[in-house]
mmCIF file of C-alpha atoms in Angstrom:
data_model
loop_
_atom_site.group_PDB
_atom_site.id
_atom_site.type_symbol
_atom_site.label_atom_id
_atom_site.label_comp_id
_atom_site.label_asym_id
_atom_site.label_seq_id
_atom_site.Cartn_x
_atom_site.Cartn_y
_atom_site.Cartn_z
ATOM 1 C CA UNK M 19 1.517 -8.841 57.066
ATOM 2 C CA UNK M 20 3.482 -12.100 56.678
ATOM 3 C CA UNK M 21 6.371 -12.237 54.146
ATOM 4 C CA UNK M 22 5.221 -13.700 50.870
ATOM 5 C CA UNK M 23 2.048 -11.680 50.361
ATOM 6 C CA UNK M 24 1.172 -8.166 49.437
ATOM 7 C CA UNK M 25 2.041 -7.153 45.837
ATOM 8 C CA UNK M 26 0.532 -3.715 45.458
ATOM 9 C CA UNK M 27 1.379 -3.298 41.743
ATOM 10 C CA UNK M 28 3.272 -5.183 39.076
ATOM 11 C CA UNK M 29 3.724 -3.615 35.635
ATOM 12 C CA UNK M 30 5.970 -3.296 32.570
ATOM 13 C CA UNK M 31 7.294 -0.066 31.104
ATOM 14 C CA UNK M 32 9.213 0.473 27.852
ATOM 15 C CA UNK M 33 11.954 3.094 27.591
ATOM 16 C CA UNK M 34 10.299 4.738 24.587
ATOM 17 C CA UNK M 35 6.970 4.468 22.868
ATOM 18 C CA UNK M 36 6.197 4.325 19.187
ATOM 19 C CA UNK M 37 7.333 1.623 16.802
ATOM 20 C CA UNK M 38 10.502 -0.430 16.624
ATOM 21 C CA UNK M 39 12.265 -2.038 13.721
ATOM 22 C CA UNK M 40 14.547 -5.004 13.312
ATOM 23 C CA UNK M 41 18.043 -4.692 14.813
ATOM 24 C CA UNK M 42 17.098 -2.067 17.410
ATOM 25 C CA UNK M 43 17.602 -2.412 21.157
ATOM 26 C CA UNK M 44 14.375 -2.781 23.132
ATOM 27 C CA UNK M 45 14.808 -1.382 26.636
ATOM 28 C CA UNK M 46 12.393 -1.292 29.546
ATOM 29 C CA UNK M 47 11.892 -2.042 33.206
ATOM 30 C CA UNK M 48 9.680 -4.076 35.500
ATOM 31 C CA UNK M 49 7.983 -2.019 38.209
ATOM 32 C CA UNK M 50 7.157 -3.882 41.420
ATOM 33 C CA UNK M 51 5.626 -2.293 44.490
ATOM 34 C CA UNK M 52 5.373 -4.386 47.624
ATOM 35 C CA UNK M 53 3.131 -3.494 50.524
ATOM 36 C CA UNK M 54 5.231 -5.642 52.885
ATOM 37 C CA UNK M 55 8.469 -7.678 52.746
ATOM 38 C CA UNK M 56 8.066 -9.980 49.746
ATOM 39 C CA UNK M 57 9.543 -13.432 49.256
ATOM 40 C CA UNK M 58 10.411 -13.951 45.575
ATOM 41 C CA UNK M 59 11.657 -17.127 43.956
ATOM 42 C CA UNK M 60 12.347 -15.765 40.425
ATOM 43 C CA UNK M 61 11.549 -12.878 38.097
ATOM 44 C CA UNK M 62 11.805 -13.350 34.341
ATOM 45 C CA UNK M 63 11.027 -11.298 31.233
ATOM 46 C CA UNK M 64 10.293 -12.791 27.814
ATOM 47 C CA UNK M 65 9.921 -11.168 24.383
ATOM 48 C CA UNK M 66 7.659 -12.959 21.927
ATOM 49 C CA UNK M 67 6.491 -12.205 18.409
ATOM 50 C CA UNK M 68 5.166 -13.954 15.330
ATOM 51 C CA UNK M 69 2.432 -14.361 12.744
ATOM 52 C CA UNK M 70 -0.701 -16.473 13.149
ATOM 53 C CA UNK M 71 -3.495 -17.333 10.715
ATOM 54 C CA UNK M 72 -6.715 -19.176 11.512
ATOM 55 C CA UNK M 73 -10.095 -19.747 9.883
ATOM 56 C CA UNK M 74 -12.786 -22.402 9.593
ATOM 57 C CA UNK M 75 -13.979 -23.662 6.246
ATOM 58 C CA UNK M 76 -17.045 -25.836 5.839
ATOM 59 C CA UNK M 77 -17.631 -28.442 3.151
ATOM 60 C CA UNK M 78 -20.180 -31.122 2.453
ATOM 61 C CA UNK M 79 -19.363 -34.836 2.591
ATOM 62 C CA UNK M 80 -22.447 -36.674 1.414
ATOM 63 C CA UNK M 81 -25.294 -35.525 3.597
ATOM 64 C CA UNK M 82 -22.957 -34.350 6.357
ATOM 65 C CA UNK M 83 -21.369 -30.926 6.796
ATOM 66 C CA UNK M 84 -17.716 -31.023 7.798
ATOM 67 C CA UNK M 85 -15.779 -28.043 9.096
ATOM 68 C CA UNK M 86 -12.015 -27.860 8.506
ATOM 69 C CA UNK M 87 -9.718 -25.901 10.793
ATOM 70 C CA UNK M 88 -6.870 -24.056 9.049
ATOM 71 C CA UNK M 89 -4.129 -22.739 11.343
ATOM 72 C CA UNK M 90 -0.545 -21.640 10.719
ATOM 73 C CA UNK M 91 2.044 -20.101 13.060
ATOM 74 C CA UNK M 92 5.399 -18.491 12.292
ATOM 75 C CA UNK M 93 7.740 -17.259 15.046
ATOM 76 C CA UNK M 94 9.996 -14.214 14.550
ATOM 77 C CA UNK M 95 11.031 -13.298 18.094
ATOM 78 C CA UNK M 96 11.730 -15.469 21.141
ATOM 79 C CA UNK M 97 13.963 -14.039 23.869
ATOM 80 C CA UNK M 98 14.107 -14.679 27.623
ATOM 81 C CA UNK M 99 15.957 -12.903 30.408
ATOM 82 C CA UNK M 100 16.127 -13.713 34.143
ATOM 83 C CA UNK M 101 16.098 -10.644 36.358
ATOM 84 C CA UNK M 102 16.031 -12.681 39.596
ATOM 85 C CA UNK M 103 17.430 -16.160 39.077
ATOM 86 C CA UNK M 104 15.875 -19.179 40.783
ATOM 87 C CA UNK M 105 18.691 -20.634 42.903
ATOM 88 C CA UNK M 106 16.481 -22.869 45.008
ATOM 89 C CA UNK M 107 16.256 -20.290 47.784
ATOM 90 C CA UNK M 108 13.863 -17.361 48.029
ATOM 91 C CA UNK M 109 14.887 -13.709 47.946
ATOM 92 C CA UNK M 110 13.154 -11.300 50.312
ATOM 93 C CA UNK M 111 12.471 -7.860 48.897
ATOM 94 C CA UNK M 112 11.776 -5.044 51.370
ATOM 95 C CA UNK M 113 8.486 -3.176 51.227
ATOM 96 C CA UNK M 114 8.359 -0.319 48.770
ATOM 97 C CA UNK M 115 8.986 0.286 45.066
ATOM 98 C CA UNK M 116 11.481 -1.797 43.062
ATOM 99 C CA UNK M 117 12.700 -1.399 39.464
ATOM 100 C CA UNK M 118 14.343 -4.120 37.379
ATOM 101 C CA UNK M 119 15.742 -2.901 34.020
ATOM 102 C CA UNK M 120 15.994 -5.220 31.023
ATOM 103 C CA UNK M 121 16.984 -5.001 27.354
ATOM 104 C CA UNK M 122 16.561 -7.194 24.273
ATOM 105 C CA UNK M 123 18.362 -7.017 20.936
ATOM 106 C CA UNK M 124 15.699 -7.436 18.271
ATOM 107 C CA UNK M 125 16.506 -9.672 15.268
ATOM 108 C CA UNK M 126 17.652 -7.786 12.155
ATOM 109 C CA UNK M 127 14.546 -8.679 10.144
ATOM 110 C CA UNK M 128 11.032 -8.564 11.548
ATOM 111 C CA UNK M 129 7.634 -8.468 9.851
ATOM 112 C CA UNK M 130 5.419 -5.415 10.341
ATOM 113 C CA UNK M 131 2.753 -5.643 13.046
ATOM 114 C CA UNK M 132 -0.656 -6.388 11.576
ATOM 115 C CA UNK M 133 -4.226 -7.128 12.658
ATOM 116 C CA UNK M 134 -6.563 -8.829 10.174
ATOM 117 C CA UNK M 135 -9.772 -10.809 10.118
ATOM 118 C CA UNK M 136 -8.098 -14.210 9.723
ATOM 119 C CA UNK M 137 -4.595 -13.525 11.002
ATOM 120 C CA UNK M 138 -2.234 -11.157 12.761
ATOM 121 C CA UNK M 139 1.405 -10.296 13.442
ATOM 122 C CA UNK M 140 1.921 -9.411 17.109
ATOM 123 C CA UNK M 141 4.847 -8.602 19.411
ATOM 124 C CA UNK M 142 4.798 -8.320 23.197
ATOM 125 C CA UNK M 143 6.864 -8.357 26.386
ATOM 126 C CA UNK M 144 5.774 -10.563 29.293
ATOM 127 C CA UNK M 145 7.045 -10.389 32.866
ATOM 128 C CA UNK M 146 6.406 -13.222 35.342
ATOM 129 C CA UNK M 147 6.921 -13.035 39.102
ATOM 130 C CA UNK M 148 7.322 -16.444 40.805
ATOM 131 C CA UNK M 149 6.699 -16.691 44.568
ATOM 132 C CA UNK M 150 6.516 -19.726 46.845
ATOM 133 C CA UNK M 151 3.031 -21.099 47.527
ATOM 134 C CA UNK M 152 1.405 -18.236 45.579
ATOM 135 C CA UNK M 153 0.197 -18.198 41.959
ATOM 136 C CA UNK M 154 2.549 -16.470 39.567
ATOM 137 C CA UNK M 155 1.919 -12.782 38.883
ATOM 138 C CA UNK M 156 2.149 -11.680 35.220
ATOM 139 C CA UNK M 157 2.294 -8.388 33.317
ATOM 140 C CA UNK M 158 2.133 -7.892 29.554
ATOM 141 C CA UNK M 159 3.075 -5.032 27.231
ATOM 142 C CA UNK M 160 2.438 -4.948 23.473
ATOM 143 C CA UNK M 161 4.814 -3.081 21.158
ATOM 144 C CA UNK M 162 4.691 -2.318 17.443
ATOM 145 C CA UNK M 163 7.217 -3.284 14.787
ATOM 146 C CA UNK M 164 7.481 -1.549 11.400
ATOM 147 C CA UNK M 165 9.498 -3.275 8.702
ATOM 148 C CA UNK M 166 11.347 -0.644 6.596
ATOM 149 C CA UNK M 167 10.099 -0.656 2.991
ATOM 150 C CA UNK M 168 12.223 1.771 0.980
ATOM 151 C CA UNK M 169 10.568 2.954 -2.222
ATOM 152 C CA UNK M 170 13.856 4.487 -3.469
ATOM 153 C CA UNK M 171 14.783 1.400 -5.455
ATOM 154 C CA UNK M 172 14.859 1.013 -9.260
ATOM 155 C CA UNK M 173 12.066 -1.566 -9.145
ATOM 156 C CA UNK M 174 9.691 0.663 -7.180
ATOM 157 C CA UNK M 175 10.609 3.819 -9.127
ATOM 158 C CA UNK M 176 9.813 2.247 -12.506
ATOM 159 C CA UNK M 177 6.613 3.405 -14.284
ATOM 160 C CA UNK M 178 3.671 1.009 -14.446
ATOM 161 C CA UNK M 179 1.413 0.855 -17.500
ATOM 162 C CA UNK M 180 -1.111 -1.382 -19.204
ATOM 163 C CA UNK M 181 -3.907 -1.491 -21.762
ATOM 164 C CA UNK M 182 -7.112 -3.491 -22.108
ATOM 165 C CA UNK M 183 -10.123 -3.546 -24.398
ATOM 166 C CA UNK M 184 -13.550 -5.122 -24.312
ATOM 167 C CA UNK M 185 -16.451 -5.585 -26.723
ATOM 168 C CA UNK M 186 -19.692 -4.204 -25.318
ATOM 169 C CA UNK M 187 -22.456 -6.766 -25.850
ATOM 170 C CA UNK M 188 -26.188 -6.513 -25.316
ATOM 171 C CA UNK M 189 -28.616 -9.357 -26.039
ATOM 172 C CA UNK M 190 -25.882 -11.277 -27.906
ATOM 173 C CA UNK M 191 -25.164 -8.409 -30.281
ATOM 174 C CA UNK M 192 -22.023 -6.283 -30.422
ATOM 175 C CA UNK M 193 -22.458 -2.662 -29.446
ATOM 176 C CA UNK M 194 -18.888 -1.507 -30.121
ATOM 177 C CA UNK M 195 -15.416 -1.657 -28.613
ATOM 178 C CA UNK M 196 -14.290 0.043 -25.394
ATOM 179 C CA UNK M 197 -10.532 0.415 -24.847
ATOM 180 C CA UNK M 198 -8.614 1.557 -21.786
ATOM 181 C CA UNK M 199 -4.938 2.389 -21.255
ATOM 182 C CA UNK M 200 -3.487 3.710 -17.987
ATOM 183 C CA UNK M 201 -0.120 4.558 -16.545
ATOM 184 C CA UNK M 202 1.425 5.799 -13.277
ATOM 185 C CA UNK M 203 4.919 7.226 -12.880
ATOM 186 C CA UNK M 204 6.168 4.682 -10.301
ATOM 187 C CA UNK M 205 5.234 1.593 -8.341
ATOM 188 C CA UNK M 206 6.165 2.605 -4.779
ATOM 189 C CA UNK M 207 4.340 5.209 -2.704
ATOM 190 C CA UNK M 208 3.961 6.111 0.961
ATOM 191 C CA UNK M 209 0.765 7.054 2.853
ATOM 192 C CA UNK M 210 -0.236 10.661 2.264
ATOM 193 C CA UNK M 211 1.234 10.839 -1.230
ATOM 194 C CA UNK M 212 -0.833 11.558 -4.328
ATOM 195 C CA UNK M 213 -0.834 9.143 -7.259
ATOM 196 C CA UNK M 214 -1.193 11.025 -10.556
ATOM 197 C CA UNK M 215 -3.251 8.716 -12.769
ATOM 198 C CA UNK M 216 -2.869 9.034 -16.543
ATOM 199 C CA UNK M 217 -5.498 7.203 -18.544
ATOM 200 C CA UNK M 218 -7.125 7.177 -21.950
ATOM 201 C CA UNK M 219 -10.672 5.863 -22.412
ATOM 202 C CA UNK M 220 -11.948 5.337 -25.957
ATOM 203 C CA UNK M 221 -15.662 4.563 -26.150
ATOM 204 C CA UNK M 222 -16.663 3.220 -29.568
ATOM 205 C CA UNK M 223 -19.863 1.674 -28.225
ATOM 206 C CA UNK M 224 -23.392 3.013 -28.493
ATOM 207 C CA UNK M 225 -23.864 3.739 -24.778
ATOM 208 C CA UNK M 226 -22.012 6.009 -22.303
ATOM 209 C CA UNK M 227 -19.436 4.421 -19.973
ATOM 210 C CA UNK M 228 -18.129 5.543 -16.577
ATOM 211 C CA UNK M 229 -14.386 5.372 -15.726
ATOM 212 C CA UNK M 230 -13.093 5.239 -12.167
ATOM 213 C CA UNK M 231 -9.959 4.305 -10.237
ATOM 214 C CA UNK M 232 -9.552 2.671 -6.820
ATOM 215 C CA UNK M 233 -6.707 1.569 -4.559
ATOM 216 C CA UNK M 234 -7.459 -1.934 -3.259
ATOM 217 C CA UNK M 235 -5.817 -3.654 -0.288
ATOM 218 C CA UNK M 236 -5.689 -7.450 -0.500
ATOM 219 C CA UNK M 237 -5.031 -9.488 2.636
ATOM 220 C CA UNK M 238 -3.987 -13.082 1.884
ATOM 221 C CA UNK M 239 -3.919 -15.675 4.679
ATOM 222 C CA UNK M 240 -2.228 -19.048 4.134
ATOM 223 C CA UNK M 241 -2.377 -22.295 6.096
ATOM 224 C CA UNK M 242 -1.940 -25.963 5.150
ATOM 225 C CA UNK M 243 -1.790 -25.194 1.438
ATOM 226 C CA UNK M 244 -5.083 -23.251 1.469
ATOM 227 C CA UNK M 245 -5.642 -19.525 1.029
ATOM 228 C CA UNK M 246 -8.171 -17.043 2.323
ATOM 229 C CA UNK M 247 -8.381 -13.519 0.906
ATOM 230 C CA UNK M 248 -10.048 -10.303 1.990
ATOM 231 C CA UNK M 249 -10.294 -7.229 -0.264
ATOM 232 C CA UNK M 250 -10.942 -3.647 0.827
ATOM 233 C CA UNK M 251 -11.098 -0.373 -1.133
ATOM 234 C CA UNK M 252 -8.972 2.234 0.673
ATOM 235 C CA UNK M 253 -9.192 5.117 -1.854
ATOM 236 C CA UNK M 254 -11.365 5.866 -4.880
ATOM 237 C CA UNK M 255 -11.661 8.337 -7.747
ATOM 238 C CA UNK M 256 -14.594 8.734 -10.157
ATOM 239 C CA UNK M 257 -14.414 10.308 -13.588
ATOM 240 C CA UNK M 258 -16.980 11.906 -15.859
ATOM 241 C CA UNK M 259 -19.116 9.694 -18.138
ATOM 242 C CA UNK M 260 -17.695 9.166 -21.617
ATOM 243 C CA UNK M 261 -20.396 9.394 -24.271
ATOM 244 C CA UNK M 262 -20.794 7.108 -27.291
ATOM 245 C CA UNK M 263 -18.091 7.600 -29.897
ATOM 246 C CA UNK M 264 -16.079 9.884 -27.621
ATOM 247 C CA UNK M 265 -12.652 9.753 -26.036
ATOM 248 C CA UNK M 266 -11.550 10.924 -22.571
ATOM 249 C CA UNK M 267 -8.046 11.636 -21.308
ATOM 250 C CA UNK M 268 -6.908 11.794 -17.689
ATOM 251 C CA UNK M 269 -3.818 13.996 -17.447
ATOM 252 C CA UNK M 270 -2.680 13.150 -13.944
ATOM 253 C CA UNK M 271 -5.917 12.840 -11.967
ATOM 254 C CA UNK M 272 -4.946 12.965 -8.272
ATOM 255 C CA UNK M 273 -5.660 9.947 -6.069
ATOM 256 C CA UNK M 274 -4.419 10.410 -2.500
ATOM 257 C CA UNK M 275 -3.274 7.422 -0.430
ATOM 258 C CA UNK M 276 -4.869 7.410 3.053
ATOM 259 C CA UNK M 277 -2.967 6.403 6.235
ATOM 260 C CA UNK M 278 -2.835 2.644 5.676
ATOM 261 C CA UNK M 279 -0.386 -0.016 6.792
ATOM 262 C CA UNK M 280 2.631 -0.818 4.607
ATOM 263 C CA UNK M 281 2.842 -3.770 2.270
ATOM 264 C CA UNK M 282 3.794 -7.104 3.873
ATOM 265 C CA UNK M 283 5.631 -9.168 1.283
ATOM 266 C CA UNK M 284 8.069 -11.387 3.208
ATOM 267 C CA UNK M 285 5.799 -13.392 5.513
ATOM 268 C CA UNK M 286 5.082 -17.049 4.750
ATOM 269 C CA UNK M 287 1.620 -17.167 6.331
ATOM 270 C CA UNK M 288 0.092 -13.817 5.330
ATOM 271 C CA UNK M 289 0.576 -11.078 2.754
ATOM 272 C CA UNK M 290 -0.728 -7.503 2.442
ATOM 273 C CA UNK M 291 -0.691 -6.259 -1.157
ATOM 274 C CA UNK M 292 -1.976 -3.137 -2.872
ATOM 275 C CA UNK M 293 -3.040 -2.412 -6.433
ATOM 276 C CA UNK M 294 -4.388 0.485 -8.437
ATOM 277 C CA UNK M 295 -7.418 -0.686 -10.394
ATOM 278 C CA UNK M 296 -8.655 1.494 -13.248
ATOM 279 C CA UNK M 297 -12.001 0.232 -14.496
ATOM 280 C CA UNK M 298 -14.724 1.283 -16.914
ATOM 281 C CA UNK M 299 -18.342 0.452 -16.091
ATOM 282 C CA UNK M 300 -20.109 -0.620 -19.297
ATOM 283 C CA UNK M 301 -23.938 -0.909 -19.163
ATOM 284 C CA UNK M 302 -25.129 -4.423 -19.931
ATOM 285 C CA UNK M 303 -21.578 -5.875 -19.870
ATOM 286 C CA UNK M 304 -19.086 -6.740 -17.197
ATOM 287 C CA UNK M 305 -16.702 -3.888 -16.435
ATOM 288 C CA UNK M 306 -13.392 -3.385 -18.193
ATOM 289 C CA UNK M 307 -10.639 -3.692 -15.579
ATOM 290 C CA UNK M 308 -6.936 -2.806 -15.668
ATOM 291 C CA UNK M 309 -4.792 -3.532 -12.603
ATOM 292 C CA UNK M 310 -1.429 -1.893 -11.831
ATOM 293 C CA UNK M 311 0.566 -3.204 -8.827
ATOM 294 C CA UNK M 312 1.478 -0.879 -5.969
ATOM 295 C CA UNK M 313 3.819 -1.153 -2.999
ATOM 296 C CA UNK M 314 3.076 1.007 0.046
ATOM 297 C CA UNK M 315 6.372 1.739 1.780
ATOM 298 C CA UNK M 316 7.599 3.366 4.962
ATOM 299 C CA UNK M 317 10.666 5.232 3.650
ATOM 300 C CA UNK M 318 9.470 8.181 1.510
ATOM 301 C CA UNK M 319 10.983 9.369 -1.727
ATOM 302 C CA UNK M 320 14.393 10.980 -1.214
ATOM 303 C CA UNK M 321 14.378 14.705 -2.088
ATOM 304 C CA UNK M 322 17.580 14.468 -4.169
ATOM 305 C CA UNK M 323 18.710 11.046 -5.388
ATOM 306 C CA UNK M 324 15.343 9.360 -5.680
ATOM 307 C CA UNK M 325 13.613 12.512 -6.868
ATOM 308 C CA UNK M 326 16.059 13.088 -9.727
ATOM 309 C CA UNK M 327 15.457 9.622 -11.123
ATOM 310 C CA UNK M 328 11.723 9.980 -10.534
ATOM 311 C CA UNK M 329 11.620 13.367 -12.283
ATOM 312 C CA UNK M 330 13.594 11.967 -15.213
ATOM 313 C CA UNK M 331 11.280 8.995 -15.599
ATOM 314 C CA UNK M 332 8.274 11.309 -15.166
ATOM 315 C CA UNK M 333 9.522 13.569 -17.988
ATOM 316 C CA UNK M 334 10.044 10.669 -20.383
ATOM 317 C CA UNK M 335 6.696 9.291 -19.250
ATOM 318 C CA UNK M 336 4.941 12.537 -20.247
ATOM 319 C CA UNK M 337 6.725 12.639 -23.592
ATOM 320 C CA UNK M 338 5.718 9.060 -24.362
ATOM 321 C CA UNK M 339 2.073 9.963 -23.761
ATOM 322 C CA UNK M 340 2.275 13.231 -25.705
ATOM 323 C CA UNK M 341 1.492 15.295 -22.597
ATOM 324 C CA UNK M 342 4.610 17.427 -22.781
ATOM 325 C CA UNK M 343 7.094 18.640 -25.348
ATOM 326 C CA UNK M 344 10.645 19.917 -25.143
ATOM 327 C CA UNK M 345 11.188 23.444 -26.532
ATOM 328 C CA UNK M 346 12.914 23.528 -29.902
ATOM 329 C CA UNK M 347 15.245 26.423 -28.951
ATOM 330 C CA UNK M 348 16.065 27.810 -25.495
ATOM 331 C CA UNK M 349 14.663 31.212 -24.709
ATOM 332 C CA UNK M 350 17.011 34.193 -24.462
ATOM 333 C CA UNK M 351 17.588 35.611 -20.956
ATOM 334 C CA UNK M 352 15.624 38.774 -20.070
ATOM 335 C CA UNK M 353 17.038 42.217 -20.736
ATOM 336 C CA UNK M 354 18.745 43.992 -17.861
ATOM 337 C CA UNK M 355 16.191 46.809 -17.928
ATOM 338 C CA UNK M 356 13.363 44.294 -17.487
ATOM 339 C CA UNK M 357 14.870 42.913 -14.300
ATOM 340 C CA UNK M 358 16.072 46.142 -12.667
ATOM 341 C CA UNK M 359 13.574 48.921 -12.065
ATOM 342 C CA UNK M 360 13.869 51.889 -14.421
ATOM 343 C CA UNK M 361 14.715 54.418 -11.714
ATOM 344 C CA UNK M 362 17.393 52.199 -10.215
ATOM 345 C CA UNK M 363 18.988 51.488 -13.594
ATOM 346 C CA UNK M 364 18.923 55.129 -14.688
ATOM 347 C CA UNK M 365 20.115 56.545 -11.410
ATOM 348 C CA UNK M 366 22.867 53.998 -10.913
ATOM 349 C CA UNK M 367 21.307 52.584 -7.758
ATOM 350 C CA UNK M 368 21.731 49.007 -6.713
ATOM 351 C CA UNK M 369 18.521 46.931 -6.820
ATOM 352 C CA UNK M 370 19.640 45.245 -3.588
ATOM 353 C CA UNK M 371 19.978 47.718 -0.679
ATOM 354 C CA UNK M 372 23.221 47.600 1.235
ATOM 355 C CA UNK M 373 23.116 46.717 4.944
ATOM 356 C CA UNK M 374 22.937 49.692 7.292
ATOM 357 C CA UNK M 375 25.096 48.069 9.955
ATOM 358 C CA UNK M 376 27.524 50.624 11.368
ATOM 359 C CA UNK M 377 30.032 47.901 12.202
ATOM 360 C CA UNK M 378 30.152 46.724 8.579
ATOM 361 C CA UNK M 379 32.457 49.040 6.616
ATOM 362 C CA UNK M 380 32.702 48.891 2.825
ATOM 363 C CA UNK M 381 36.492 49.028 2.800
ATOM 364 C CA UNK M 382 39.206 46.604 1.863
ATOM 365 C CA UNK M 383 40.116 44.858 -1.388
ATOM 366 C CA UNK M 384 37.035 42.568 -1.439
ATOM 367 C CA UNK M 385 34.521 45.405 -1.086
ATOM 368 C CA UNK M 386 36.492 47.495 -3.567
ATOM 369 C CA UNK M 387 35.949 44.688 -6.077
ATOM 370 C CA UNK M 388 32.209 44.771 -5.322
ATOM 371 C CA UNK M 389 32.047 48.540 -5.752
ATOM 372 C CA UNK M 390 33.858 48.358 -9.100
ATOM 373 C CA UNK M 391 31.368 45.918 -10.638
ATOM 374 C CA UNK M 392 28.315 46.989 -8.653
ATOM 375 C CA UNK M 393 26.551 49.120 -11.262
ATOM 376 C CA UNK M 394 27.762 47.447 -14.428
ATOM 377 C CA UNK M 395 25.069 45.719 -16.482
ATOM 378 C CA UNK M 396 25.608 42.149 -17.626
ATOM 379 C CA UNK M 397 27.106 41.612 -21.113
ATOM 380 C CA UNK M 398 24.701 41.685 -24.052
ATOM 381 C CA UNK M 399 23.190 38.369 -25.058
ATOM 382 C CA UNK M 400 24.185 37.071 -28.460
ATOM 383 C CA UNK M 401 23.331 33.811 -30.165
ATOM 384 C CA UNK M 402 26.731 33.929 -31.932
ATOM 385 C CA UNK M 403 29.950 33.361 -30.049
ATOM 386 C CA UNK M 404 31.871 36.698 -30.047
ATOM 387 C CA UNK M 405 35.136 34.784 -29.494
ATOM 388 C CA UNK M 406 35.028 31.792 -31.824
ATOM 389 C CA UNK M 407 37.767 29.182 -31.340
ATOM 390 C CA UNK M 408 40.774 29.437 -33.602
ATOM 391 C CA UNK M 409 41.701 26.835 -36.186
ATOM 392 C CA UNK M 410 44.334 25.400 -33.856
ATOM 393 C CA UNK M 411 41.806 24.923 -31.043
ATOM 394 C CA UNK M 412 38.889 23.759 -33.208
ATOM 395 C CA UNK M 413 38.185 20.026 -32.669
ATOM 396 C CA UNK M 414 38.853 17.809 -35.636
ATOM 397 C CA UNK M 415 36.187 15.484 -36.920
ATOM 398 C CA UNK M 416 36.907 11.756 -36.828
ATOM 399 C CA UNK M 417 36.213 10.007 -40.098
ATOM 400 C CA UNK M 418 36.652 6.395 -40.917
#
C-alpha cells in the first residue's frame, strides 16, 4: 500500500471518565493505528465548550405569518494544542499503533453541562488528522462538567417561609376564606435528600379543599432580549382533603428530591431554577399557591459545621411554629442500680468484661488505678451543690 493511505482506526480517549469541574486538568490521548506507513502533515487537538439557545417564534403581520429566529451563543472553553506541527513537510509514521498524549487546563469557572428543549451546555474534545491530498480525519469525545454548588452557605441554610390567603368564590358569591402558610428549614438541598414540609391549611369555606406540594424545575432560555420557559414537575406530594371549617397541619411531611441536575444560576443565555410550590385546590376557584425558592446543589450538607447551624435553625424553626418545646428543668441522671444489672452490682462484678488476652497483664500503676475505682458507684446526684463557694469566691453583682 502506498504511503499516505490506510488509517485503520483514529479515536480519542480520556484519562478518566466521569465529570470534571473548573480548574481541573483534562488529560487524554489520541489513538492512531496505521495499516501501512502513513504520511501526516499535522495532528491537532481542540477543546471546546459553551452554551447555545435557539427557538423559532411565529407572529402575525397583517395577513402574513412571520417566523422569528432567536439564537444566542456563549463560549466558556476554547483551547488548541498541536501534537504534530505543520512545518511544510510531511511526517511519515510507520505502520502500527501510535499514541499522542495531550492535556488541557480547564478554566476556573465553567457552567454545568445541560441538555434542554431550546438550549444546551456542551463540552467536547476534537482531534483532527491532516494528510496531504486526503480529506482530514476527525474524532470527537464529549465530556461532562459539573459546576460546584455548595449548599453550606448562610444564604442556602436560611429557612424559607411564606403565607397566602384566598377568598373562595362561586357564582359571584363569597364562600369563605382559605389561608395557607408553609415553611422549610433551608433553601439548599442536594438530590436524594428529603425536604420536610411544614404547612398549615385553614379552610373557612363551605367546601373541602385539597393541599399538595410539588418541586418544579424551570428552564429559562434567553436570546436577543426574549425569553422562553419550560416547566416540569420533578417531585410531588398530596395531602388529605381538609373539610369545611377545619384546619390541617403538616408537621414535616417528607418530599424526596429525585436525581435531577443542579441549579444553573450563572449563565447569561439559560437558567435552571427550582422551587417548592405548596398549593391548595379550591373547587370553583383558582388554586391558592405559595412558592418557596430552592437551590439544588452538588456539595451536600457538611456533617459537622453545616449540620450544627442547620440543627440550630431547625430547632428555632420548630419553636416558632409551636412544634417543639424546651424542657423546663433537666432530668436527673439514672440511678446506678438502674444502669448496672442487679447481680453485677451486688456481687461487685464489672458490667464490662475484662479482656481475656494472656499477653495483657493487669499490673502497673495505671491498672492499679483502674482496679481501685473499678467497683465504686458514681457519687449521689443532688440538685444542691454540696460544696458551695465561699464568700471570698462568690462573684459580686455589678450595680449601677
